[in-house]
Coordinates of C-alpha atoms (C1' of nucleotides) in Angstrom, one line a residue:
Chain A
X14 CA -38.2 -69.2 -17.6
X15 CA -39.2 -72.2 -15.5
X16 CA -36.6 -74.7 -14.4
X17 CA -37.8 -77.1 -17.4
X18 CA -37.5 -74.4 -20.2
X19 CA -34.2 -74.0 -19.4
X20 CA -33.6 -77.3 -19.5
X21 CA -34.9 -77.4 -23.2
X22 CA -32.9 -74.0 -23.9
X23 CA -29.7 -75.7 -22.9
X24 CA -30.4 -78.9 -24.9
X25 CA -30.9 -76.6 -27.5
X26 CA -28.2 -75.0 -27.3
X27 CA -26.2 -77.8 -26.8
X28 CA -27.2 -79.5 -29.9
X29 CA -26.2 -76.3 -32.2
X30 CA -22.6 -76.3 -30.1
X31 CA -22.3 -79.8 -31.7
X32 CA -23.7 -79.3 -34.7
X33 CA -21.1 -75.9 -35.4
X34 CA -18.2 -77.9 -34.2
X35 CA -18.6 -81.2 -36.6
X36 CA -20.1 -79.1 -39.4
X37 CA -17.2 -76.8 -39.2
X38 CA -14.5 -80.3 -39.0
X39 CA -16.8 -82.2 -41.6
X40 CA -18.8 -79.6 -44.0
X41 CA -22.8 -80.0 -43.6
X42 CA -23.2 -83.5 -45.8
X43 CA -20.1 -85.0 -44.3
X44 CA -21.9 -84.5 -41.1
X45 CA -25.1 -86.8 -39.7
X46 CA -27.5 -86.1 -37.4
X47 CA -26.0 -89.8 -35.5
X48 CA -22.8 -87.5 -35.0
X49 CA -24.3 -84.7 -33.5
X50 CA -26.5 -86.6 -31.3
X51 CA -23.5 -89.3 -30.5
X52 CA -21.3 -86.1 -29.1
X53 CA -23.9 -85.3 -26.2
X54 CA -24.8 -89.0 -25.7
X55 CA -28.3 -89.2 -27.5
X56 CA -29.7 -90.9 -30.4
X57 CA -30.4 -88.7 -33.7
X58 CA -34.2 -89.5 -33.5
X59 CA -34.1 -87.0 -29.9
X60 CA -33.1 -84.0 -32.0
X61 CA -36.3 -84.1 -33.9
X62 CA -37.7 -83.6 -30.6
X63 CA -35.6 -80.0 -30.3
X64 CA -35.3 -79.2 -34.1
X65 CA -37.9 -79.7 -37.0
X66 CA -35.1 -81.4 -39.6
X67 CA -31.6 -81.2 -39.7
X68 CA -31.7 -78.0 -42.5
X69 CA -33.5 -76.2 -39.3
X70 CA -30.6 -77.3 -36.5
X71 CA -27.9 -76.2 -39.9
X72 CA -29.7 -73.1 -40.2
X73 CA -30.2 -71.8 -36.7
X74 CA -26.7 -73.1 -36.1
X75 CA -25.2 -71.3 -38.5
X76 CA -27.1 -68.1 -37.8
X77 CA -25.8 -68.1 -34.3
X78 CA -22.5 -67.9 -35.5
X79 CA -23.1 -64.5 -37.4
X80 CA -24.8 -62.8 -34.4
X81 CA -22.1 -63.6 -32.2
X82 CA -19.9 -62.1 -34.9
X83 CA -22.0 -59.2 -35.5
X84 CA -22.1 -58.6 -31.8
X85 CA -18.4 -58.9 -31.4
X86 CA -17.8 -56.6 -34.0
X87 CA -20.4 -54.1 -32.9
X88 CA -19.1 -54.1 -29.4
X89 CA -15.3 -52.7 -30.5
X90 CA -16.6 -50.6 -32.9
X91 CA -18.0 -48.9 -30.2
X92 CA -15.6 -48.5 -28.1
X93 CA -13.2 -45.5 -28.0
X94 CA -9.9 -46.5 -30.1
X95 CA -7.9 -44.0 -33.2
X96 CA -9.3 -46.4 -36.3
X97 CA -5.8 -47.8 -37.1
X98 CA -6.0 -49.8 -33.3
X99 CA -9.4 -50.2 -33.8
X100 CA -9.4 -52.0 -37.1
X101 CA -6.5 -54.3 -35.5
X102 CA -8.7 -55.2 -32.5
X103 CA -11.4 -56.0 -35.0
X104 CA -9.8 -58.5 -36.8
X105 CA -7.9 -60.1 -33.9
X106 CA -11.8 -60.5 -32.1
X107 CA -12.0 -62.3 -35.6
X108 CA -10.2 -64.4 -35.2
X109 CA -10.2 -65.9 -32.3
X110 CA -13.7 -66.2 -32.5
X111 CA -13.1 -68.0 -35.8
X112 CA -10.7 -70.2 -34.4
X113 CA -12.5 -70.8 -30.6
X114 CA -15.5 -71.8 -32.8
X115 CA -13.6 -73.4 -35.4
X116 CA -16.3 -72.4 -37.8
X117 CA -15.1 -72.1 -41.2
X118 CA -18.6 -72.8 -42.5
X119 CA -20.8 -70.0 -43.4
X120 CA -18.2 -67.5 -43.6
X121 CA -16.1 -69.9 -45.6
X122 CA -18.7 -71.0 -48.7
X123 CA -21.7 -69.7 -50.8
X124 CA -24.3 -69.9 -48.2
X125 CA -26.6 -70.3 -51.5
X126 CA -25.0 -73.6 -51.9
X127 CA -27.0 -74.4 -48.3
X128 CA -29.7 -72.1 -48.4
X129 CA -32.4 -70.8 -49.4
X130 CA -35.5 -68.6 -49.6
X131 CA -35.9 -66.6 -45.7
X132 CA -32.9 -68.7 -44.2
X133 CA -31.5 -67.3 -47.1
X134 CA -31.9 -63.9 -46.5
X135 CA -31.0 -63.5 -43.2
X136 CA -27.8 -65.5 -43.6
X137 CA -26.9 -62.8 -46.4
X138 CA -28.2 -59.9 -44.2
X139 CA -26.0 -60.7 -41.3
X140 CA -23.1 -61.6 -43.9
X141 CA -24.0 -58.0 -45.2
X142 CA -23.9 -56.3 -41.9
X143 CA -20.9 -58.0 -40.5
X144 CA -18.8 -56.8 -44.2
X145 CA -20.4 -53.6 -44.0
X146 CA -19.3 -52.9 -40.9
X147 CA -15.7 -53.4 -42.1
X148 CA -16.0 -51.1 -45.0
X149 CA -17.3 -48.3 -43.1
X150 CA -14.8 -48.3 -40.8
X151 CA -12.2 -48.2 -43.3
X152 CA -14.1 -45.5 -45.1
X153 CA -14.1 -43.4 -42.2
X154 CA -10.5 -44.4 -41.8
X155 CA -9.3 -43.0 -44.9
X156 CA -11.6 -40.0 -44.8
X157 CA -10.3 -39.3 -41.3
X158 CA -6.4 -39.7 -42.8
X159 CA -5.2 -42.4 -40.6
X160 CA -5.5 -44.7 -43.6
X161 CA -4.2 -44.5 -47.0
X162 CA -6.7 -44.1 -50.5
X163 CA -7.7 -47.5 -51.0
X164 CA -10.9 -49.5 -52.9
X165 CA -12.9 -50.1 -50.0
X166 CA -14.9 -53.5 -50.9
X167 CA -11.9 -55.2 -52.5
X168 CA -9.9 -54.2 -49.4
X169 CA -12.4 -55.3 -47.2
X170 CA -12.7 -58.9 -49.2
X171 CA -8.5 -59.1 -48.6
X172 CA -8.8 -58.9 -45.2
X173 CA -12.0 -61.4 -44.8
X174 CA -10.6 -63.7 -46.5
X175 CA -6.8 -63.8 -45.8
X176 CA -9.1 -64.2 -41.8
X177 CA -11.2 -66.8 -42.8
X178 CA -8.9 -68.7 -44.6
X179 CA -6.6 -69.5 -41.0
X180 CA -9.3 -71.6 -39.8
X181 CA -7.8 -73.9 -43.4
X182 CA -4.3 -73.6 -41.8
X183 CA -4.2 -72.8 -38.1
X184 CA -3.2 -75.8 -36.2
X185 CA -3.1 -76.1 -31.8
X186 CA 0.0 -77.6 -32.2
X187 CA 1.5 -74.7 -34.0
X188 CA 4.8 -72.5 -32.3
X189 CA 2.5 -69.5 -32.0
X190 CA -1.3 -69.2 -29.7
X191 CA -4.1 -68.3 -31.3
X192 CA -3.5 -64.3 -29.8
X193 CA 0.2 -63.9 -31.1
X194 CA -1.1 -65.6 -34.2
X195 CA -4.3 -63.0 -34.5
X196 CA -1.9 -60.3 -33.7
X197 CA 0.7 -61.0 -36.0
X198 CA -1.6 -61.6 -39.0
X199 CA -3.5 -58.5 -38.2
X200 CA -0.3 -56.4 -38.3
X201 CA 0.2 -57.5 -41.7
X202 CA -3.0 -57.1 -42.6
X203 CA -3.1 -53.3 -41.2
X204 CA -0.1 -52.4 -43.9
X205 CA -2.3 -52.3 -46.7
X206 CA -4.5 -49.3 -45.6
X207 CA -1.7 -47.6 -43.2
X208 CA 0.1 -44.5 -45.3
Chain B
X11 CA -1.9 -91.7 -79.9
X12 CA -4.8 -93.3 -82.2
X13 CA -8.0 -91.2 -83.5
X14 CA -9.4 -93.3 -81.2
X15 CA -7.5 -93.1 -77.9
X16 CA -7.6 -88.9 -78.4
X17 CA -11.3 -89.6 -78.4
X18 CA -11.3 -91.6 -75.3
X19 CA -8.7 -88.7 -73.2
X20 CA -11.0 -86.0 -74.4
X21 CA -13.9 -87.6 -73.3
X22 CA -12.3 -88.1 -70.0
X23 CA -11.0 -84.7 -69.9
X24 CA -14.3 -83.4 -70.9
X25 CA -15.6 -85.1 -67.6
X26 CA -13.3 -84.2 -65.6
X27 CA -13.3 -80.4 -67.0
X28 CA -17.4 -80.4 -65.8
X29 CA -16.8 -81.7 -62.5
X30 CA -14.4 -79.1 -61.6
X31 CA -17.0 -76.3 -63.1
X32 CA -19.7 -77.9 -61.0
X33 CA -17.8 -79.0 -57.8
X34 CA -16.4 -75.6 -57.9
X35 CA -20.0 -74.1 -58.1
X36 CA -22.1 -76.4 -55.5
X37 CA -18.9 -78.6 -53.5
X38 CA -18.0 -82.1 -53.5
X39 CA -21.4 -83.9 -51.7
X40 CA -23.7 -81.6 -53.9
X41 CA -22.5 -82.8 -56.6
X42 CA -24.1 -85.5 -58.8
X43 CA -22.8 -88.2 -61.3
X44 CA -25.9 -87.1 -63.1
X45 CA -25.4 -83.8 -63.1
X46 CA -21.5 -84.3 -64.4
X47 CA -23.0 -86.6 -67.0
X48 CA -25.8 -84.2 -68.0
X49 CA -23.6 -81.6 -68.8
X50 CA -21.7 -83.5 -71.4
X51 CA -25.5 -84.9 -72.9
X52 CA -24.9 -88.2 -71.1
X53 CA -25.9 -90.1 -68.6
X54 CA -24.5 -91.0 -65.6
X55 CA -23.9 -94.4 -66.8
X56 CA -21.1 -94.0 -69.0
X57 CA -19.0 -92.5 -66.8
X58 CA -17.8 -95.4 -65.3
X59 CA -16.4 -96.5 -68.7
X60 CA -14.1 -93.7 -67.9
X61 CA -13.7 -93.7 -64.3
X62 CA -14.0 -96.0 -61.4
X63 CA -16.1 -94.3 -59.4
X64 CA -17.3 -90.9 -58.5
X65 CA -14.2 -90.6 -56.2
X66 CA -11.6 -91.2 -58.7
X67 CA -13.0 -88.8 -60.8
X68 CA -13.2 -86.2 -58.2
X69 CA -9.4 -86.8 -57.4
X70 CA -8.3 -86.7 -60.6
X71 CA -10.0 -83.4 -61.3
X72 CA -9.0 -82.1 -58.2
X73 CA -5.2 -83.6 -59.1
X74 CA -5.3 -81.5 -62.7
X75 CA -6.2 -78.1 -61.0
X76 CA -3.5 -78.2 -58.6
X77 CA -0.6 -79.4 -61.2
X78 CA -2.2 -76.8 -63.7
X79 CA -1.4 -74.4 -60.7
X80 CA 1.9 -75.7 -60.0
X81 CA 2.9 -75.3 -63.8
X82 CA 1.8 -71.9 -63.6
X83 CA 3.5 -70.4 -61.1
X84 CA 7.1 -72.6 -62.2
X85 CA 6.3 -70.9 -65.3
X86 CA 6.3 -67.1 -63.7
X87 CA 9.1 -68.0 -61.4
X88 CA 11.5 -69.4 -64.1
X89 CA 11.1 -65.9 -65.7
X90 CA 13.7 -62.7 -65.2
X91 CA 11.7 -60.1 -62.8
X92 CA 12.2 -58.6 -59.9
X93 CA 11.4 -60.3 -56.6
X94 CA 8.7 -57.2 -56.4
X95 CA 7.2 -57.9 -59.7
X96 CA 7.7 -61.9 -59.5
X97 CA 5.3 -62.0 -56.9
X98 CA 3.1 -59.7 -58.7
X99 CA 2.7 -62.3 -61.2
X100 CA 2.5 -65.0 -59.3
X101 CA -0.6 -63.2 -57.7
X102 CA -2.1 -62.5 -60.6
X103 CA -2.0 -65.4 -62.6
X104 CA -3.4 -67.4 -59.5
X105 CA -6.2 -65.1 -59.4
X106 CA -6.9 -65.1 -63.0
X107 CA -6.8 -69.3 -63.0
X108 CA -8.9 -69.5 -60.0
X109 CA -11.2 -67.2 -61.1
X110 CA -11.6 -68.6 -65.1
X111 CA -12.1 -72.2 -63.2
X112 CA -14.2 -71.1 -60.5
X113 CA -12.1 -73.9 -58.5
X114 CA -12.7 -72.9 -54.6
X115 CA -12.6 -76.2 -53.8
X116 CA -9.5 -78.2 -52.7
X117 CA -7.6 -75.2 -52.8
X118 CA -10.7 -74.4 -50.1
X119 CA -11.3 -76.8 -47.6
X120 CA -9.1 -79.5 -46.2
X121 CA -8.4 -82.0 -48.1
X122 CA -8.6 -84.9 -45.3
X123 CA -12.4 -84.3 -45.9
X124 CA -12.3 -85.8 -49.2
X125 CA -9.3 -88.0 -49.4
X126 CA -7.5 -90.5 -47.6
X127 CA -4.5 -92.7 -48.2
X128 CA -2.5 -92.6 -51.3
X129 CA -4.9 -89.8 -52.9
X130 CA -4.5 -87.4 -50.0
X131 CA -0.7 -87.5 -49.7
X132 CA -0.4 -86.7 -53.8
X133 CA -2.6 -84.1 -52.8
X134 CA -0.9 -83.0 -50.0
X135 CA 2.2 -82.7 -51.7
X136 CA 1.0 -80.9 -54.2
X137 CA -0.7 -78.0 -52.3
X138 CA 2.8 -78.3 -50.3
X139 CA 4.7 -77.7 -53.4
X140 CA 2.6 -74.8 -54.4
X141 CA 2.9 -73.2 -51.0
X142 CA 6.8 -74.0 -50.7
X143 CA 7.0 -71.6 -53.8
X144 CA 5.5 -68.9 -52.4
X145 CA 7.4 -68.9 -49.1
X146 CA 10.7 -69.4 -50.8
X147 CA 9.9 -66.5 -53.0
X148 CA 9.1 -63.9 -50.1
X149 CA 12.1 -65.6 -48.2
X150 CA 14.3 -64.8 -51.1
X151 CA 12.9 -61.3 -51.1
X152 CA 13.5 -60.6 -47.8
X153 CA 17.0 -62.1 -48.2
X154 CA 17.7 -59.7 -51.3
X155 CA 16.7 -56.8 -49.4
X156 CA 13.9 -56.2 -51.6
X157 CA 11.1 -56.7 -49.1
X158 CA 10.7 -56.2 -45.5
X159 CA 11.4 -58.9 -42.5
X160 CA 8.5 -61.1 -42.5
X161 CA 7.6 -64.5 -41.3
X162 CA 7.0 -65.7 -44.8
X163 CA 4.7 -68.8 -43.3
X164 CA 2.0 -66.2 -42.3
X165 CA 2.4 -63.7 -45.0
X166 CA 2.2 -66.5 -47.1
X167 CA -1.1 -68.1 -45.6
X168 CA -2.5 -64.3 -45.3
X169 CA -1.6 -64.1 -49.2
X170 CA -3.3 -67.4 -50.4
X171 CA -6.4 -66.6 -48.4
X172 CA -7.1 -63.2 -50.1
X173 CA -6.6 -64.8 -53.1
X174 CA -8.7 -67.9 -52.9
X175 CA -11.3 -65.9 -50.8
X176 CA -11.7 -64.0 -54.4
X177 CA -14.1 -67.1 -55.5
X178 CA -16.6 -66.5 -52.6
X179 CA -17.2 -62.7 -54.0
X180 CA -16.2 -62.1 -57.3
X181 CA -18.9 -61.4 -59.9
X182 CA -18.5 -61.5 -63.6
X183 CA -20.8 -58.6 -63.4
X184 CA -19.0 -56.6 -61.8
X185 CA -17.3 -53.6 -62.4
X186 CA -14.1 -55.0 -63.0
X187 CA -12.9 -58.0 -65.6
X188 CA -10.9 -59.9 -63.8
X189 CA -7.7 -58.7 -64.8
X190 CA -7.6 -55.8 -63.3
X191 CA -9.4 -56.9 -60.3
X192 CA -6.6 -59.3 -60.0
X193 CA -3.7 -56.5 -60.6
X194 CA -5.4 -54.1 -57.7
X195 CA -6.0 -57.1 -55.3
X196 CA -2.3 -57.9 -56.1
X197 CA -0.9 -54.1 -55.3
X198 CA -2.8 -54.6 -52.2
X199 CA -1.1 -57.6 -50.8
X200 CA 2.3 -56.5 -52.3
X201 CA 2.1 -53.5 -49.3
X202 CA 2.2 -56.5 -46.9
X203 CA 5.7 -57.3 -47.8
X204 CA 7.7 -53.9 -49.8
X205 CA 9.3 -52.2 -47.4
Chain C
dC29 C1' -22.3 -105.0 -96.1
dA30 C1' -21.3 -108.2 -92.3
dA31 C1' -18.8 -108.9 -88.3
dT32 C1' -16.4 -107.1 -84.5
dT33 C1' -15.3 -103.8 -81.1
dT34 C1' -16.3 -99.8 -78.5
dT35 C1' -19.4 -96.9 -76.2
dT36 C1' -23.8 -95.6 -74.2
dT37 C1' -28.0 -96.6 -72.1
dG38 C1' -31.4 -97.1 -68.5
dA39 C1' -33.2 -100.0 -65.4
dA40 C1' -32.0 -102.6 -61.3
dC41 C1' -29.5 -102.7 -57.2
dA42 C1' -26.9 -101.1 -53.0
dT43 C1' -26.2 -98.1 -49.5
dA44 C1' -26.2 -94.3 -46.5
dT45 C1' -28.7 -91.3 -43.9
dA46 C1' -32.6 -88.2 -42.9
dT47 C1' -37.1 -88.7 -40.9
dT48 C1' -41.1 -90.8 -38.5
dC49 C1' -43.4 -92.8 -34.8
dA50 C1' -45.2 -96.0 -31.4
dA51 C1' -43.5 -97.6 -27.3
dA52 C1' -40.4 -97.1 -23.3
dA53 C1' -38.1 -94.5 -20.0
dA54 C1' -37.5 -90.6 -17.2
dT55 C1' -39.2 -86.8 -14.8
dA56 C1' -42.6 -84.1 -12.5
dA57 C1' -47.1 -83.4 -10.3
dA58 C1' -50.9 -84.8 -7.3
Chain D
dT6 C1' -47.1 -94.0 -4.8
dT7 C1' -49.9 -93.2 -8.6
dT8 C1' -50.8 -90.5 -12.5
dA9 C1' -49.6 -87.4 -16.0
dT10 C1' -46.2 -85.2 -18.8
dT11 C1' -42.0 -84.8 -21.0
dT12 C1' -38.1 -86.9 -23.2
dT13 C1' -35.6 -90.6 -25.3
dT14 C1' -35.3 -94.6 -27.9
dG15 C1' -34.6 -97.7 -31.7
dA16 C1' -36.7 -99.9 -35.3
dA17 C1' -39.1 -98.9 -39.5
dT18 C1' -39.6 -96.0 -43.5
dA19 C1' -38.4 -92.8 -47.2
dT20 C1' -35.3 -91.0 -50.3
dA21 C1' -31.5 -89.8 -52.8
dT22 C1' -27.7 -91.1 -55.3
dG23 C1' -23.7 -94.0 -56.3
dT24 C1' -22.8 -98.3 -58.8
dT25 C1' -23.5 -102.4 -61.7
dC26 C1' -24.7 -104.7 -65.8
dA27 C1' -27.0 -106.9 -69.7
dA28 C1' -28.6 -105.2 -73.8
dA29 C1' -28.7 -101.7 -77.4
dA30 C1' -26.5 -98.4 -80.2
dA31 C1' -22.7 -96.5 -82.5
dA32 C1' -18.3 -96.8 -84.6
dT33 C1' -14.7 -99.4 -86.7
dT34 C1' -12.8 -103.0 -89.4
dG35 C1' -12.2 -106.4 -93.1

DNA sequence: CAATTTTTTGAACATATATTCAAAAATAAA
DNA sequence: TTTATTTTTGAATATATGTTCAAAAAATTG
């Protein structure tokens, strides 16, 4: 990649950094293209240089956010951990990803509500994935007998939720950081499928 | 209260009822005067003989959901149970409200997105009032010796997000009604706190 | 039924913001 | 330095939707 492309790349790349961070402040109308550009010092007319229309920089933003996650959660499932210590790490990589990023968007709403035709999909097959993910490992979990019987998808939607739901409530400012905090709320969280 | 004046407060009700129904299904921005209108077989019009503007009636919608909430769970907490099967209820009457309203909305985002001043501190204090409950209830729990040591801000956070997560993924299709969805999600999240 | 009051309408208006685009500025190449 | 290419700008445009309002319709009253 010459010295220009990655010039573009990281102007790119830049512009979606914005576009997460007010999106996930704001919500995607409260949010204009004047903000987005204003935070790196442009004009909004310059992203239409790097992005077709602002449902394009949403999109692409927003998928972003699920392949980090997906790629997160595929690199401590892999590793070598008893399931109980494994599902904890999963959800503490959670969250702090969700709070670093501050992204309460996508996970947090009907992506159909934003959405639509091949965006769309893709949004709902990396939402899949990411939720399957989570199922499976507590299926194996219980079929293994570190965790008790439970109903896998409604367990699964506890957990998401009562993680997606800090970025609502987690403040800076608060007694705890945000690694006690993802700790502490994964403990909890854990009790429901230990025996 | 004149034949009229009942008139006038169910037409306003009626108004605010479909704004919640389609807030709750497509958010706040998404949301048209038209659309509101349309659902009632009028136009957009005459809602401003009822309201002063799109904001007030988004308040005030917003304002019934979370008092309806609050007389809710005073109601279950003024009853003789358990501290174990108190919170049960409490559980399962929120999920069974949010769920019949489909209303993922203030109790969803932050508030300061939507509302400023005098609106966001009634607001405010009444999505503080509804929390207060729920912490004081664990606390008095734990103080009883009926649950376990907790730190009731968290469990209580972790506890409201399962629940209001339940909007993003539950189906009417599915294979549950919602009462016993709401009973299983609830014997889940009980685990958090019984020793 | 006629007169009065209330309610609804729909077109006109206001506003916010996404998008376009020709020109200017910045950068790179020759 | 001159020329060519890329990037940014800011004003102009398009559009969507909230809001107003005079007139019409509906409901109520005497």
């Amino acid at each position: 990649m010459s010295l220009r492309e990655k010039k573009v790349a990281k102007r790119k790349k830049d512009l979606l950094m914005s576009a997460i961070a007010i999106i996930g402040e704001k919500g995607y109308h409260s949010t204009t293209m004047e903000e987005i550009a204003s935070k790196l010092l442009m004009t909004k007319g310059s992203i239409y240089y790097y992005f077709k229309d602002k449902q394009d920089l949403v999109y692409q933003s927003q998928k972003i956010l699920l392949e980090q996650s997906n790629e997160n959660i595929e690199e401590v499932l892999s590793e070598d951990l008893p399931y109980d210590e494994k599902l904890k790490k999963v959800m503490v990589v959670h969250i702090e990803y969700l709070i670093t990023e501050q992204s309460g968007f996508v996970m947090g709403t009907n992506p159909e509500q934003f959405f639509s035709g091949k965006q769309l999909e893709t949004i709902l097959m990396l939402r899949d994935r990411y939720g399957n993910y989570i199922k499976q490992l507590i299926a194996e979990g219980v079929k293994e007998g570190v965790f008790t019987e439970v109903d896998e998808k409604i367990v699964r939607n506890i957990i998401l939720g009562a993680m997606n739901w800090v970025v609502t409530w987690y403040s800076p400012n608060g007694p705890m950081d945000k690694t006690t905090l993802a700790k502490s709320i994964s403990n909890y969280l854990l009790k429901i499928v230990l025996k």
